[in-house]
Amino acid sequence: MKESNNPFDINSYSGPEYFCDRVQETAALTQHIQSHRHTAFFALRRLGKTALIRHVFHLLGKQKNRKCIYMDIYASQHLKDLTNMLANHIYAVFPENKGIGKKFWEAIKLFRPVVSIDPLSGSPELSLDISQPKQFEKTIPQLLQFLDQQSIKTVIAIDEFQQILNYPEKNVEAILRTAMQNLKNVTLIFCGSNQAMMQQIFNSAKRPFYASCSSINLQQIPKAEYEAFITGTFKKYRFKITGEITADILSFTKLHTYYTQCLCHELFNMGIKNIQPAQVQAAKLKLIQEREGTFFQYRNLLTATQWQLLKAIAKEETLLQPYANQFISKYRLGSAAIVKRSLESLLQKEMIYYNSSVEVPDYAVYDKFLMRWLQQLSL
Ligand SMILES: Nc1ncnc2c1ncn2[C@@H]1O[C@H](COP(=O)(O)OP(=O)(O)O)[C@@H](O)[C@H]1O
Ligand SMILES: [Mg+2]
């Protein structure tokens, strides 16, 4: 069910009719799940990973013999959190009083499970009493094995998976990799938005996950598909929008899904049925002004050279050669060594990204509204 009558989702997934394209990626992920291949799934933040998983799960949800579990581990800080989150999600998917839920409850009795009501969401929350480190190293494998022994297939998507690199325990990858090896009925999807961290986990020959997963790398929705979706959606609600305006929206947001959805969401809310360039201008301005306070805070958190480099990257939109003399002198950035330090810091803070999965890798400002705001500032 859709929460509002605005067809442009900005925080959620509301169903296939509000979902743009991703036909190939949907088919690929579905295929991986159906042929029991674990997947490493990477995309920049706010490009549509979570929405794609929800979409695929929505379509798979119609199959009787399959359960889909989605868990976002961004807030987890150690292995114990991860273990509890997994137990909690299994508990949420299988009702306690019958079938698998009943067996699950039997299986975890040992850990003295406690169910409490989460004060924020109001939903029941399960936690296990796992106090010994050796004990909780074994718990995730046991939970996965439990699921594997059931008569149904389970797929588990672990979102923001790179978070495990921040845990104090350094053997989480090894624990998971070993547990995964013998699974027959449980398929895992590891999603992440930090390219460097995801590559560290999955592409390094020295690490446990190396060559263990098929990968999917999500890019921007192609322009033609997004144009057709925007025009078609507005039309369905009796709005008129020209091809030029749609192209202008997508060029403003650089096709980045979240920012595109925000701009269309805003235009829809304005309610003026014949969309004119002046309105698009007003919508852009409103979205940027709403965020201006945050943008000023960023400036206070960065050093003067980092800020200067961020502005320079915004003005370039996509930067191919940050160490070229021409770039350094144009924006008075000092030296290649200074640029290198600032660039690393901006990458680490996720103010910018380095997209290495395209033919010509480039650097760009992550937040497209911030990029547009920075472009108006003087050098
Ligand atoms: N294919 C799509 N069609 C329409 N809206 C989308 C699509 N993909 C993502 N979105 C919207 O864009 C926003 C950002 O997507 P999300 O899946 O949260 O990104 P990520 O998980 O990669 O950070 C979501 O709120 C969602 O509503
Ligand atoms: Mg997400």
Short mmCIF file of N, CA, C and O in Angstrom, two decimals, residues 171-227:
data_model
loop_
_atom_site.label_atom_id
_atom_site.label_comp_id
_atom_site.label_asym_id
_atom_site.label_seq_id
_atom_site.Cartn_x
_atom_site.Cartn_y
_atom_site.Cartn_z
N ASN A 171 37.18 -11.70 12.64
CA ASN A 171 36.97 -12.98 11.95
C ASN A 171 35.55 -13.15 11.41
O ASN A 171 35.14 -14.25 11.07
N VAL A 172 34.81 -12.06 11.33
CA VAL A 172 33.41 -12.17 10.90
C VAL A 172 33.29 -12.71 9.48
O VAL A 172 32.45 -13.57 9.20
N GLU A 173 34.17 -12.23 8.59
CA GLU A 173 34.13 -12.73 7.21
C GLU A 173 34.36 -14.23 7.17
O GLU A 173 33.65 -14.96 6.48
N ALA A 174 35.34 -14.68 7.94
CA ALA A 174 35.67 -16.12 7.95
C ALA A 174 34.50 -16.93 8.51
O ALA A 174 34.16 -17.99 7.97
N ILE A 175 33.88 -16.42 9.56
CA ILE A 175 32.76 -17.14 10.18
C ILE A 175 31.61 -17.29 9.17
O ILE A 175 31.07 -18.38 8.97
N LEU A 176 31.29 -16.18 8.51
CA LEU A 176 30.18 -16.21 7.55
C LEU A 176 30.50 -17.08 6.34
O LEU A 176 29.67 -17.86 5.88
N ARG A 177 31.72 -16.93 5.86
CA ARG A 177 32.12 -17.68 4.66
C ARG A 177 32.05 -19.19 4.93
O ARG A 177 31.56 -19.95 4.11
N THR A 178 32.52 -19.61 6.10
CA THR A 178 32.49 -21.03 6.45
C THR A 178 31.04 -21.50 6.57
O THR A 178 30.67 -22.55 6.06
N ALA A 179 30.23 -20.66 7.22
CA ALA A 179 28.83 -21.04 7.42
C ALA A 179 28.10 -21.16 6.09
O ALA A 179 27.21 -21.99 5.92
N MET A 180 28.50 -20.31 5.14
CA MET A 180 27.82 -20.28 3.83
C MET A 180 28.09 -21.53 3.00
O MET A 180 27.27 -21.93 2.19
N GLN A 181 29.28 -22.09 3.21
CA GLN A 181 29.76 -23.13 2.33
C GLN A 181 28.82 -24.33 2.15
O GLN A 181 28.70 -24.85 1.07
N ASN A 182 28.17 -24.70 3.25
CA ASN A 182 27.36 -25.91 3.16
C ASN A 182 25.87 -25.66 2.95
O ASN A 182 25.08 -26.57 2.99
N LEU A 183 25.52 -24.41 2.73
CA LEU A 183 24.09 -24.10 2.60
C LEU A 183 23.53 -24.60 1.28
O LEU A 183 24.15 -24.45 0.23
N LYS A 184 22.33 -25.19 1.37
CA LYS A 184 21.68 -25.66 0.14
C LYS A 184 20.37 -24.94 -0.12
O LYS A 184 19.93 -24.80 -1.25
N ASN A 185 19.75 -24.52 0.95
CA ASN A 185 18.42 -23.88 0.81
C ASN A 185 18.41 -22.41 1.18
O ASN A 185 17.38 -21.76 1.06
N VAL A 186 19.54 -21.92 1.64
CA VAL A 186 19.60 -20.50 2.03
C VAL A 186 20.54 -19.77 1.08
O VAL A 186 21.68 -20.20 0.88
N THR A 187 20.04 -18.71 0.47
CA THR A 187 20.86 -17.91 -0.43
C THR A 187 21.06 -16.52 0.17
O THR A 187 20.13 -15.94 0.71
N LEU A 188 22.28 -16.03 0.06
CA LEU A 188 22.59 -14.74 0.69
C LEU A 188 22.89 -13.66 -0.35
O LEU A 188 23.48 -13.92 -1.40
N ILE A 189 22.45 -12.45 -0.02
CA ILE A 189 22.78 -11.29 -0.85
C ILE A 189 23.49 -10.29 0.07
O ILE A 189 22.95 -9.89 1.10
N PHE A 190 24.70 -9.92 -0.31
CA PHE A 190 25.46 -8.96 0.49
C PHE A 190 25.48 -7.62 -0.24
O PHE A 190 26.09 -7.53 -1.31
N CYS A 191 24.82 -6.63 0.32
CA CYS A 191 24.76 -5.35 -0.38
C CYS A 191 25.65 -4.34 0.30
O CYS A 191 25.80 -4.37 1.52
N GLY A 192 26.16 -3.42 -0.48
CA GLY A 192 26.97 -2.38 0.13
C GLY A 192 27.09 -1.18 -0.77
O GLY A 192 26.92 -1.27 -1.99
N SER A 193 27.39 -0.03 -0.14
CA SER A 193 27.47 1.19 -0.92
C SER A 193 28.86 1.81 -0.85
O SER A 193 29.11 2.82 -1.48
N ASN A 194 29.75 1.20 -0.11
CA ASN A 194 31.09 1.74 -0.09
C ASN A 194 31.97 0.86 -0.97
O ASN A 194 32.30 -0.27 -0.63
N GLN A 195 32.31 1.41 -2.12
CA GLN A 195 32.98 0.60 -3.13
C GLN A 195 34.32 0.04 -2.64
O GLN A 195 34.61 -1.15 -2.83
N ALA A 196 35.10 0.90 -1.97
CA ALA A 196 36.41 0.45 -1.53
C ALA A 196 36.28 -0.70 -0.53
O ALA A 196 36.97 -1.71 -0.62
N MET A 197 35.32 -0.56 0.41
CA MET A 197 35.15 -1.59 1.43
C MET A 197 34.59 -2.88 0.83
O MET A 197 34.98 -3.98 1.20
N MET A 198 33.66 -2.73 -0.09
CA MET A 198 33.09 -3.93 -0.71
C MET A 198 34.15 -4.67 -1.54
O MET A 198 34.22 -5.89 -1.53
N GLN A 199 35.00 -3.88 -2.21
CA GLN A 199 36.06 -4.53 -2.99
C GLN A 199 37.05 -5.23 -2.07
O GLN A 199 37.52 -6.33 -2.38
N GLN A 200 37.33 -4.59 -0.96
CA GLN A 200 38.22 -5.19 0.03
C GLN A 200 37.67 -6.56 0.45
O GLN A 200 38.41 -7.54 0.53
N ILE A 201 36.38 -6.64 0.70
CA ILE A 201 35.79 -7.90 1.16
C ILE A 201 35.74 -8.95 0.05
O ILE A 201 36.13 -10.10 0.25
N PHE A 202 35.27 -8.55 -1.13
CA PHE A 202 34.95 -9.56 -2.15
C PHE A 202 36.01 -9.78 -3.22
O PHE A 202 36.03 -10.83 -3.85
N ASN A 203 36.87 -8.76 -3.44
CA ASN A 203 37.80 -8.90 -4.57
C ASN A 203 39.25 -9.14 -4.16
O ASN A 203 40.14 -9.13 -5.00
N SER A 204 39.47 -9.31 -2.88
CA SER A 204 40.85 -9.50 -2.48
C SER A 204 41.13 -11.01 -2.32
O SER A 204 40.46 -11.71 -1.55
N ALA A 205 42.12 -11.47 -3.06
CA ALA A 205 42.41 -12.91 -3.11
C ALA A 205 42.80 -13.46 -1.73
O ALA A 205 42.72 -14.64 -1.48
N LYS A 206 43.21 -12.57 -0.83
CA LYS A 206 43.66 -13.04 0.49
C LYS A 206 42.52 -13.20 1.48
O LYS A 206 42.71 -13.65 2.59
N ARG A 207 41.32 -12.77 1.08
CA ARG A 207 40.25 -12.75 2.08
C ARG A 207 39.21 -13.84 1.84
O ARG A 207 39.05 -14.33 0.73
N PRO A 208 38.48 -14.22 2.92
CA PRO A 208 37.59 -15.39 2.84
C PRO A 208 36.52 -15.34 1.76
O PRO A 208 36.18 -16.37 1.19
N PHE A 209 36.00 -14.14 1.45
CA PHE A 209 34.89 -14.07 0.50
C PHE A 209 35.32 -14.11 -0.97
O PHE A 209 34.48 -14.13 -1.85
N TYR A 210 36.62 -14.12 -1.19
CA TYR A 210 37.12 -14.05 -2.57
C TYR A 210 36.51 -15.16 -3.42
O TYR A 210 36.50 -16.33 -3.03
N ALA A 211 35.97 -14.77 -4.57
CA ALA A 211 35.40 -15.71 -5.55
C ALA A 211 34.25 -16.55 -5.00
O ALA A 211 33.95 -17.62 -5.51
N SER A 212 33.59 -16.07 -3.96
CA SER A 212 32.51 -16.87 -3.37
C SER A 212 31.13 -16.44 -3.85
O SER A 212 30.16 -17.14 -3.64
N CYS A 213 31.05 -15.27 -4.49
CA CYS A 213 29.74 -14.72 -4.85
C CYS A 213 29.72 -14.26 -6.30
O CYS A 213 30.74 -13.84 -6.83
N SER A 214 28.54 -14.30 -6.90
CA SER A 214 28.37 -13.63 -8.19
C SER A 214 28.13 -12.17 -7.86
O SER A 214 27.59 -11.86 -6.80
N SER A 215 28.51 -11.28 -8.77
CA SER A 215 28.32 -9.88 -8.38
C SER A 215 27.37 -9.14 -9.31
O SER A 215 27.23 -9.47 -10.49
N ILE A 216 26.73 -8.15 -8.72
CA ILE A 216 25.87 -7.23 -9.49
C ILE A 216 26.32 -5.83 -9.13
O ILE A 216 26.50 -5.50 -7.96
N ASN A 217 26.52 -5.03 -10.17
CA ASN A 217 26.98 -3.68 -9.97
C ASN A 217 25.94 -2.74 -10.56
O ASN A 217 25.77 -2.69 -11.77
N LEU A 218 25.23 -2.05 -9.71
CA LEU A 218 24.13 -1.22 -10.17
C LEU A 218 24.64 0.15 -10.62
O LEU A 218 25.39 0.78 -9.89
N GLN A 219 24.20 0.56 -11.81
CA GLN A 219 24.56 1.89 -12.30
C GLN A 219 23.31 2.77 -12.35
O GLN A 219 22.23 2.31 -11.98
N GLN A 220 23.45 3.99 -12.86
CA GLN A 220 22.29 4.87 -13.02
C GLN A 220 21.28 4.23 -13.99
O GLN A 220 21.67 3.51 -14.91
N ILE A 221 20.01 4.52 -13.77
CA ILE A 221 18.97 4.07 -14.71
C ILE A 221 19.23 4.80 -16.04
O ILE A 221 19.49 6.00 -16.03
N PRO A 222 19.20 4.09 -17.18
CA PRO A 222 19.47 4.78 -18.44
C PRO A 222 18.48 5.93 -18.70
O PRO A 222 17.32 5.85 -18.30
N LYS A 223 18.98 6.96 -19.36
CA LYS A 223 18.21 8.19 -19.54
C LYS A 223 16.86 7.92 -20.21
O LYS A 223 15.82 8.42 -19.75
N ALA A 224 16.87 7.15 -21.28
CA ALA A 224 15.62 6.93 -22.02
C ALA A 224 14.56 6.28 -21.14
O ALA A 224 13.39 6.65 -21.17
N GLU A 225 14.97 5.32 -20.32
CA GLU A 225 14.03 4.61 -19.45
C GLU A 225 13.47 5.55 -18.38
O GLU A 225 12.29 5.53 -18.09
N TYR A 226 14.37 6.37 -17.83
CA TYR A 226 13.91 7.28 -16.76
C TYR A 226 12.98 8.34 -17.34
O TYR A 226 11.97 8.71 -16.73
N GLU A 227 13.31 8.82 -18.54
CA GLU A 227 12.45 9.81 -19.19
C GLU A 227 11.05 9.26 -19.40
O GLU A 227 10.05 9.92 -19.09
#
